mmCIF file with all atom_site columns, C-alpha atoms in Angstrom:
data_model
loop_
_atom_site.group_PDB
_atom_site.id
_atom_site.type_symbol
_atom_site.label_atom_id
_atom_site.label_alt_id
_atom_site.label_comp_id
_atom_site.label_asym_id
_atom_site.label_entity_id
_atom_site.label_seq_id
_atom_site.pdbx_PDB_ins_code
_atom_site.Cartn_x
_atom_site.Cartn_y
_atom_site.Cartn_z
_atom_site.occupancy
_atom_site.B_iso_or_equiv
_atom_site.pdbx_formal_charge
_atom_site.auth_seq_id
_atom_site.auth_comp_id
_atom_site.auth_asym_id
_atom_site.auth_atom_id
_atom_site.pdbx_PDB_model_num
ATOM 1   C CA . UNK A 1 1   ? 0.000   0.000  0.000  1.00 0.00 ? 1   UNK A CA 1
ATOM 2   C CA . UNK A 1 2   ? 1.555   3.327  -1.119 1.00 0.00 ? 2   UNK A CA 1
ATOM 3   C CA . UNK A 1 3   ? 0.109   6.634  0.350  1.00 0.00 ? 3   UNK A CA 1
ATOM 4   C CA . UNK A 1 4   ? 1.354   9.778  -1.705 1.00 0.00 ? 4   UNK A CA 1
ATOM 5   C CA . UNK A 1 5   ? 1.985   12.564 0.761  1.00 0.00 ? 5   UNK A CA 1
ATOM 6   C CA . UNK A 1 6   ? -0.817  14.939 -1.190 1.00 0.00 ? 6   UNK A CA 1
ATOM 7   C CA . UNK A 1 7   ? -3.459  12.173 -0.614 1.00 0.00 ? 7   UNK A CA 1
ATOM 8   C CA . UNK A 1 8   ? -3.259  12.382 2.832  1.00 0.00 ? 8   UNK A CA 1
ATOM 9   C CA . UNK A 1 9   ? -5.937  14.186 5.103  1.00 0.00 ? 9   UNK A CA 1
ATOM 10  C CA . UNK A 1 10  ? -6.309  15.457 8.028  1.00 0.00 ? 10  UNK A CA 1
ATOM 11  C CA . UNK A 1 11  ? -8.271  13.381 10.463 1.00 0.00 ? 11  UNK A CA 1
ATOM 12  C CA . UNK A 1 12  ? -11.013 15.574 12.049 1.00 0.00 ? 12  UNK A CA 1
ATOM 13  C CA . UNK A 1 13  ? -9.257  16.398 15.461 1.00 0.00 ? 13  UNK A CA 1
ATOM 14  C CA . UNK A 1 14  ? -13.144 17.168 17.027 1.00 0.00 ? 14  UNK A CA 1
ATOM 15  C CA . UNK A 1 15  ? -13.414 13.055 17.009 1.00 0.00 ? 15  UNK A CA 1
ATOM 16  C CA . UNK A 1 16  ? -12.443 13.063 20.360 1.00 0.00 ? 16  UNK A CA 1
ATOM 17  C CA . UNK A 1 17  ? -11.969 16.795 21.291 1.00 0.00 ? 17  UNK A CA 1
ATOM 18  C CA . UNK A 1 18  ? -8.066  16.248 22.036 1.00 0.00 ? 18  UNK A CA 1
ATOM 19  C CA . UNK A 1 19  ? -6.854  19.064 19.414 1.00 0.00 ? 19  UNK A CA 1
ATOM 20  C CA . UNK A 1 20  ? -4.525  16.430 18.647 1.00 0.00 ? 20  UNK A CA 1
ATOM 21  C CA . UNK A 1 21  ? -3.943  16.912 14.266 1.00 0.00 ? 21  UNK A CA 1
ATOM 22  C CA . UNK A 1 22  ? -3.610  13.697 12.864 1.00 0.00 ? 22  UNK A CA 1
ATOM 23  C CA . UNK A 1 23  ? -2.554  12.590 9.064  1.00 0.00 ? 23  UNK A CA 1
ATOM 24  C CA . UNK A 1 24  ? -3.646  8.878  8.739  1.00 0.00 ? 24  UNK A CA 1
ATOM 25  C CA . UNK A 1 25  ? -0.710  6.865  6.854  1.00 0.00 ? 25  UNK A CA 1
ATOM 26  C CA . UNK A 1 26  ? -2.337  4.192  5.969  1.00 0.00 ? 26  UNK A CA 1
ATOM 27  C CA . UNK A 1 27  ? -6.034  4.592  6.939  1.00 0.00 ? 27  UNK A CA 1
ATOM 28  C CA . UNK A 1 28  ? -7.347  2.493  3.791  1.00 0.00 ? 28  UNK A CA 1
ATOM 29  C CA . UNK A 1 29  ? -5.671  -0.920 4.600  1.00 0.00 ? 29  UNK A CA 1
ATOM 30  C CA . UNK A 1 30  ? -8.426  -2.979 6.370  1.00 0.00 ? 30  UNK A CA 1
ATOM 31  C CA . UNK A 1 31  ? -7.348  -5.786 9.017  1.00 0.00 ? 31  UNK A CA 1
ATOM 32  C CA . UNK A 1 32  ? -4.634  -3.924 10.244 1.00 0.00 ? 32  UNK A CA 1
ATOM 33  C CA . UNK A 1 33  ? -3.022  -4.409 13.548 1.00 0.00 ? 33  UNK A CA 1
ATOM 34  C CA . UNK A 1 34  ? -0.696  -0.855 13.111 1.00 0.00 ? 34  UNK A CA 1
ATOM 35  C CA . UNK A 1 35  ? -2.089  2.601  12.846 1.00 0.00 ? 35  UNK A CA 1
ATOM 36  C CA . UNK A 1 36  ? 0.732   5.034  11.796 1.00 0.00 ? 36  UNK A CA 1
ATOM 37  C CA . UNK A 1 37  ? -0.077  8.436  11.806 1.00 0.00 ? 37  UNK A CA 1
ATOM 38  C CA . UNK A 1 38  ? 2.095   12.025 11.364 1.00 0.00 ? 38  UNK A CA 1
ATOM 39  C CA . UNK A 1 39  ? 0.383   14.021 14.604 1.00 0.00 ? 39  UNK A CA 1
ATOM 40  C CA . UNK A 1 40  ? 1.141   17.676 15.897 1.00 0.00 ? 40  UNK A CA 1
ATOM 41  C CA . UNK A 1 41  ? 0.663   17.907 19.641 1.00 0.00 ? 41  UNK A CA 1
ATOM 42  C CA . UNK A 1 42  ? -0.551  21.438 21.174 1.00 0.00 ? 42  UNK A CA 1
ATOM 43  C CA . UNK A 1 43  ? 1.392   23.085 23.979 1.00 0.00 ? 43  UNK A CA 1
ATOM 44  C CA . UNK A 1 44  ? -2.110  22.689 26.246 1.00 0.00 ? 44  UNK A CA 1
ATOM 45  C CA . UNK A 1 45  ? -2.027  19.276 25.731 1.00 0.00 ? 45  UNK A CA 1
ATOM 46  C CA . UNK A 1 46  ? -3.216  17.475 28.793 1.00 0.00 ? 46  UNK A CA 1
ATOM 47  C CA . UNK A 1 47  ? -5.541  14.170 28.297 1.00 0.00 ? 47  UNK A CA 1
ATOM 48  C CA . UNK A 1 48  ? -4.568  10.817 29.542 1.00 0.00 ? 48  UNK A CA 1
ATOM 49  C CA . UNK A 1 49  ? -4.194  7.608  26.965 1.00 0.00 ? 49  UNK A CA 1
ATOM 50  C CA . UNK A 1 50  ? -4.840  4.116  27.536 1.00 0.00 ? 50  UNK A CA 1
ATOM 51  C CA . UNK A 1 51  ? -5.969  1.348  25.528 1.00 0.00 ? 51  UNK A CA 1
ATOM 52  C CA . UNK A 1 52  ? -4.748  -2.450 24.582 1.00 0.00 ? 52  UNK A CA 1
ATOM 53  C CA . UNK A 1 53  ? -1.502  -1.612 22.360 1.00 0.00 ? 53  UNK A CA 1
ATOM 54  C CA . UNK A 1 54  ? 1.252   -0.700 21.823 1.00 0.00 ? 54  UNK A CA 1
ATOM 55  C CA . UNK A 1 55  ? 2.849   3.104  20.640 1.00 0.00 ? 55  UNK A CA 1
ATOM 56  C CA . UNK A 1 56  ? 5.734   4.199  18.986 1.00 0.00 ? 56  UNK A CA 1
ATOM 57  C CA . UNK A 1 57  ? 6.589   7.960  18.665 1.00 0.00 ? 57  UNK A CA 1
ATOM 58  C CA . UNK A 1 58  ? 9.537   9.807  17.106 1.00 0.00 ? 58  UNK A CA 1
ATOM 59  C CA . UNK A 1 59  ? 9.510   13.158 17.064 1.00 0.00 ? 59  UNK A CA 1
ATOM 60  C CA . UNK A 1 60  ? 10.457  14.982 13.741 1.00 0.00 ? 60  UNK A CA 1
ATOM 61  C CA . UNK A 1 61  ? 9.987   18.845 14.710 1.00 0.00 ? 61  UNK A CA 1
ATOM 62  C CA . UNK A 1 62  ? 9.979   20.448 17.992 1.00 0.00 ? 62  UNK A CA 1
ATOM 63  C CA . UNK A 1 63  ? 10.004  19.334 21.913 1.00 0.00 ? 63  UNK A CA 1
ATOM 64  C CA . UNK A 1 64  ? 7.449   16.633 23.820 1.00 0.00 ? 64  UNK A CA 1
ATOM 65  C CA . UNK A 1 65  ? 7.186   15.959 27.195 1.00 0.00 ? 65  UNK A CA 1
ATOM 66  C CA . UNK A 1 66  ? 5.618   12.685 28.161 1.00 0.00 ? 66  UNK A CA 1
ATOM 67  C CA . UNK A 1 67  ? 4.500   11.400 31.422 1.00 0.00 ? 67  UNK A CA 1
ATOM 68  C CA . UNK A 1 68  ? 4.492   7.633  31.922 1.00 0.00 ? 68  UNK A CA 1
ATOM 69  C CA . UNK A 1 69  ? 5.254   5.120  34.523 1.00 0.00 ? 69  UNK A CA 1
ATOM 70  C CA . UNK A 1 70  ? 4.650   7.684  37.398 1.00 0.00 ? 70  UNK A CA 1
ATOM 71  C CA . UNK A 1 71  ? 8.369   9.744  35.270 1.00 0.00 ? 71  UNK A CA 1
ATOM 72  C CA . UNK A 1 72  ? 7.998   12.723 32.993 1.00 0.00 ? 72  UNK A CA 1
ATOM 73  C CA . UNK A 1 73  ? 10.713  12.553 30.062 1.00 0.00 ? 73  UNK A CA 1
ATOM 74  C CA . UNK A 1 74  ? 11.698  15.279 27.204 1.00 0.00 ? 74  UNK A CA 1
ATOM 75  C CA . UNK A 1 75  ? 11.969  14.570 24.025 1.00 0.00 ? 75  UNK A CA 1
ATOM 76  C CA . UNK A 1 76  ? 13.952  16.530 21.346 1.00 0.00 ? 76  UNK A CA 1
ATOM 77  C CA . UNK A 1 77  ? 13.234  16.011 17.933 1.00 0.00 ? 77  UNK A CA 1
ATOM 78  C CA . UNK A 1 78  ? 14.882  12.763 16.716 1.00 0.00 ? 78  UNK A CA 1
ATOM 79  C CA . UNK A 1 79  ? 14.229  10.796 19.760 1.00 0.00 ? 79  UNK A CA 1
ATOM 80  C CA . UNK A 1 80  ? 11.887  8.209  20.334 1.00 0.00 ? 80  UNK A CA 1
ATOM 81  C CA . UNK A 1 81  ? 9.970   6.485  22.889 1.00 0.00 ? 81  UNK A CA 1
ATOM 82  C CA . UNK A 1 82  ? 7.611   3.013  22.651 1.00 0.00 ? 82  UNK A CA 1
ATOM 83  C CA . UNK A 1 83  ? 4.963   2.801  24.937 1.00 0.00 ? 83  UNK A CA 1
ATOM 84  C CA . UNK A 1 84  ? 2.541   -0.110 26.781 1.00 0.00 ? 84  UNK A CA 1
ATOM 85  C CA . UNK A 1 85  ? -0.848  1.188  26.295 1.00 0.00 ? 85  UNK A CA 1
ATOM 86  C CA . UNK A 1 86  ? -2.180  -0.218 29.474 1.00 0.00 ? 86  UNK A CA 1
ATOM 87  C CA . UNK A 1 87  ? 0.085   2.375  31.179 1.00 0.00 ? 87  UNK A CA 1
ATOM 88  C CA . UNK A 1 88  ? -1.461  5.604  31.332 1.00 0.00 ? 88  UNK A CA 1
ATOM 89  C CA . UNK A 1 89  ? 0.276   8.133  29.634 1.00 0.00 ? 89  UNK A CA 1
ATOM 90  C CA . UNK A 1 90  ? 0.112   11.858 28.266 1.00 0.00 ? 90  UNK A CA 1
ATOM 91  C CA . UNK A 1 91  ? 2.147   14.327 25.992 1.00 0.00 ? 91  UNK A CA 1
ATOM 92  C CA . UNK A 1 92  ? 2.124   17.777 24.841 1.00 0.00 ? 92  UNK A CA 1
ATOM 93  C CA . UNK A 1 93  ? 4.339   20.329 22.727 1.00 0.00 ? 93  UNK A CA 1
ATOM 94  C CA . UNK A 1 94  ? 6.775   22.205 24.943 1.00 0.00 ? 94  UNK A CA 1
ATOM 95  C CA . UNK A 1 95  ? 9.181   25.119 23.633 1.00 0.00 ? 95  UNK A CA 1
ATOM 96  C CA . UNK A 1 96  ? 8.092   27.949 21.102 1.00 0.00 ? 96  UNK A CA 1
ATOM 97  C CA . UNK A 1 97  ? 6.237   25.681 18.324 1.00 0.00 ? 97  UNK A CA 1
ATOM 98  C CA . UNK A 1 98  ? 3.525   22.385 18.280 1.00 0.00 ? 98  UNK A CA 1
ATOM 99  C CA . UNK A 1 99  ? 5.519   19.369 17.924 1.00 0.00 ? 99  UNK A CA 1
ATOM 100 C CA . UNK A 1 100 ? 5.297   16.959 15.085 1.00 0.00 ? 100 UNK A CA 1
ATOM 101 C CA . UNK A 1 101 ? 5.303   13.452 14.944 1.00 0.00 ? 101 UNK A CA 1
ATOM 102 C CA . UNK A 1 102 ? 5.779   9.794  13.726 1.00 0.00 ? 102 UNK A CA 1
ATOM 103 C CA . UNK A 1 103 ? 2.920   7.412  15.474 1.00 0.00 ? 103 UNK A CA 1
ATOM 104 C CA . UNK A 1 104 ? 2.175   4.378  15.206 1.00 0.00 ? 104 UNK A CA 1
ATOM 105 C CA . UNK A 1 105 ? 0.231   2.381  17.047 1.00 0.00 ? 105 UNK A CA 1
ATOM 106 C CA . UNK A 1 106 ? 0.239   -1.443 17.173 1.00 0.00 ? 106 UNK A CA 1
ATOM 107 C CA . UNK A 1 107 ? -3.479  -2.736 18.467 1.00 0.00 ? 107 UNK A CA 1
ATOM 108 C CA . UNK A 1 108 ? -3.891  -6.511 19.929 1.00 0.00 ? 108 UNK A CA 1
ATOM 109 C CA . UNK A 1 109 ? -7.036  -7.181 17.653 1.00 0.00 ? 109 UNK A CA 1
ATOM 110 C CA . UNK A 1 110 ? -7.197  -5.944 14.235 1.00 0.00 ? 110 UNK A CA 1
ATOM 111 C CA . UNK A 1 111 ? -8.432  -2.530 13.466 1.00 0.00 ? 111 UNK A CA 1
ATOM 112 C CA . UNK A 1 112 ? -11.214 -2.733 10.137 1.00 0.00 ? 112 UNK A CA 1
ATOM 113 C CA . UNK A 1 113 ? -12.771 0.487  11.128 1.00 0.00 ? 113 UNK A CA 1
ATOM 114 C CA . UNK A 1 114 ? -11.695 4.312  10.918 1.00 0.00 ? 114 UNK A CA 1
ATOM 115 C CA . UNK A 1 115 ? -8.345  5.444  12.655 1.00 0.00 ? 115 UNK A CA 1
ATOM 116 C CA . UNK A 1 116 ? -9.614  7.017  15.918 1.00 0.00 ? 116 UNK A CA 1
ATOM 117 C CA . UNK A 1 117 ? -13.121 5.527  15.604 1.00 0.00 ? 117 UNK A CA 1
ATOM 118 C CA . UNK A 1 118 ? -12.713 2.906  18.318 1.00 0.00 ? 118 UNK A CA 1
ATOM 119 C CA . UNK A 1 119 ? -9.592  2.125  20.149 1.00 0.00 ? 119 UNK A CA 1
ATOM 120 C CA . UNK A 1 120 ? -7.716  4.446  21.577 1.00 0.00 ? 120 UNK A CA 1
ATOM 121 C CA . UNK A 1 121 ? -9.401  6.613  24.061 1.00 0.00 ? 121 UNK A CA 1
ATOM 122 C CA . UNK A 1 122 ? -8.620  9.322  26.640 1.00 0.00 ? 122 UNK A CA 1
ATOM 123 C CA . UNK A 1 123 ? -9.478  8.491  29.989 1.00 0.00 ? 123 UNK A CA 1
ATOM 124 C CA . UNK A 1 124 ? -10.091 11.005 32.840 1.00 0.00 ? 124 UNK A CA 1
ATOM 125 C CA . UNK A 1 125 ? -7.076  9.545  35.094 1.00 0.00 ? 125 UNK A CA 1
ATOM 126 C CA . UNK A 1 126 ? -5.328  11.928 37.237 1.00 0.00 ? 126 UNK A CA 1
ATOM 127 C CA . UNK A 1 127 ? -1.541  11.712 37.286 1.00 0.00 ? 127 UNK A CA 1
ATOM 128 C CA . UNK A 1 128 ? 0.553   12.440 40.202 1.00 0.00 ? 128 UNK A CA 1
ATOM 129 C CA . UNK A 1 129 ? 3.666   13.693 38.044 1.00 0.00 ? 129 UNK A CA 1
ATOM 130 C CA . UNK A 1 130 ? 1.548   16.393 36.994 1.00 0.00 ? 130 UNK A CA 1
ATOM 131 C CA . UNK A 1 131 ? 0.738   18.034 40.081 1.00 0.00 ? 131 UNK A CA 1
ATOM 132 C CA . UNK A 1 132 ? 1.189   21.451 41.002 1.00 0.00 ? 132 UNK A CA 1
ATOM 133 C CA . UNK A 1 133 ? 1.069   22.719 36.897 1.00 0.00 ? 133 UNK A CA 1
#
């Protein structure tokens, strides 16, 4: 499957209210288990992630910082972190522009629907790294 980089579009960030932006990579191959994805984060980024997966991010422009495992790490842009998703995590843009992304997620049961249609969610679930901001 080959995805030209002027056929991509913008998944609807409203979906799930995160102002996450989201390109789909690879949105038209059914049965997939991996969702990759080209995502800028904004600086008042705050929800909370979980689901049954697994995430890999790489950053390509900009600064993250992402709280997981009860530690808050920066990321610069070529570094990478991959994620459990049945830790609760979070990330958001830091420094003087959004951040842009590589993600792809890796789901345990096969994905036939829309990216972002059923899945991943974010969940309400307070962290203690973040308190005090």
């Amino acid at each position: 499957m080959v995805v030209r980089r002027n056929e991509r579009k913008e998944v609807n960030a409203e979906q799930q209210a995160t102002g996450v932006k989201r390109w789909p990579l690879a949105s038209q191959k059914f049965g997939r288990n991996m969702d990759p994805f080209i995502i800028e984060l904004p600086h008042d980024h705050h929800e909370v992630y979980q689901f049954e997966g697994e995430e890999f991010h790489l950053v390509l422009e900009g600064r993250v910082e992402i709280s997981y495992g009860g530690e808050r790490f920066i990321l610069e842009e070529g570094d990478s972190v991959y994620l459990d998703g049945d830790v609760p995590y979070t990330g958001r843009s830091i420094g003087d522009k959004p951040a842009r992304g590589l993600m792809i997620q890796y789901h345990y049961k096969k994905v036939a629907g829309e990216p972002f249609s059923e899945g991943i969610t974010p969940k309400k679930i307070p962290l203690h790294q973040s308190r005090g901001k």
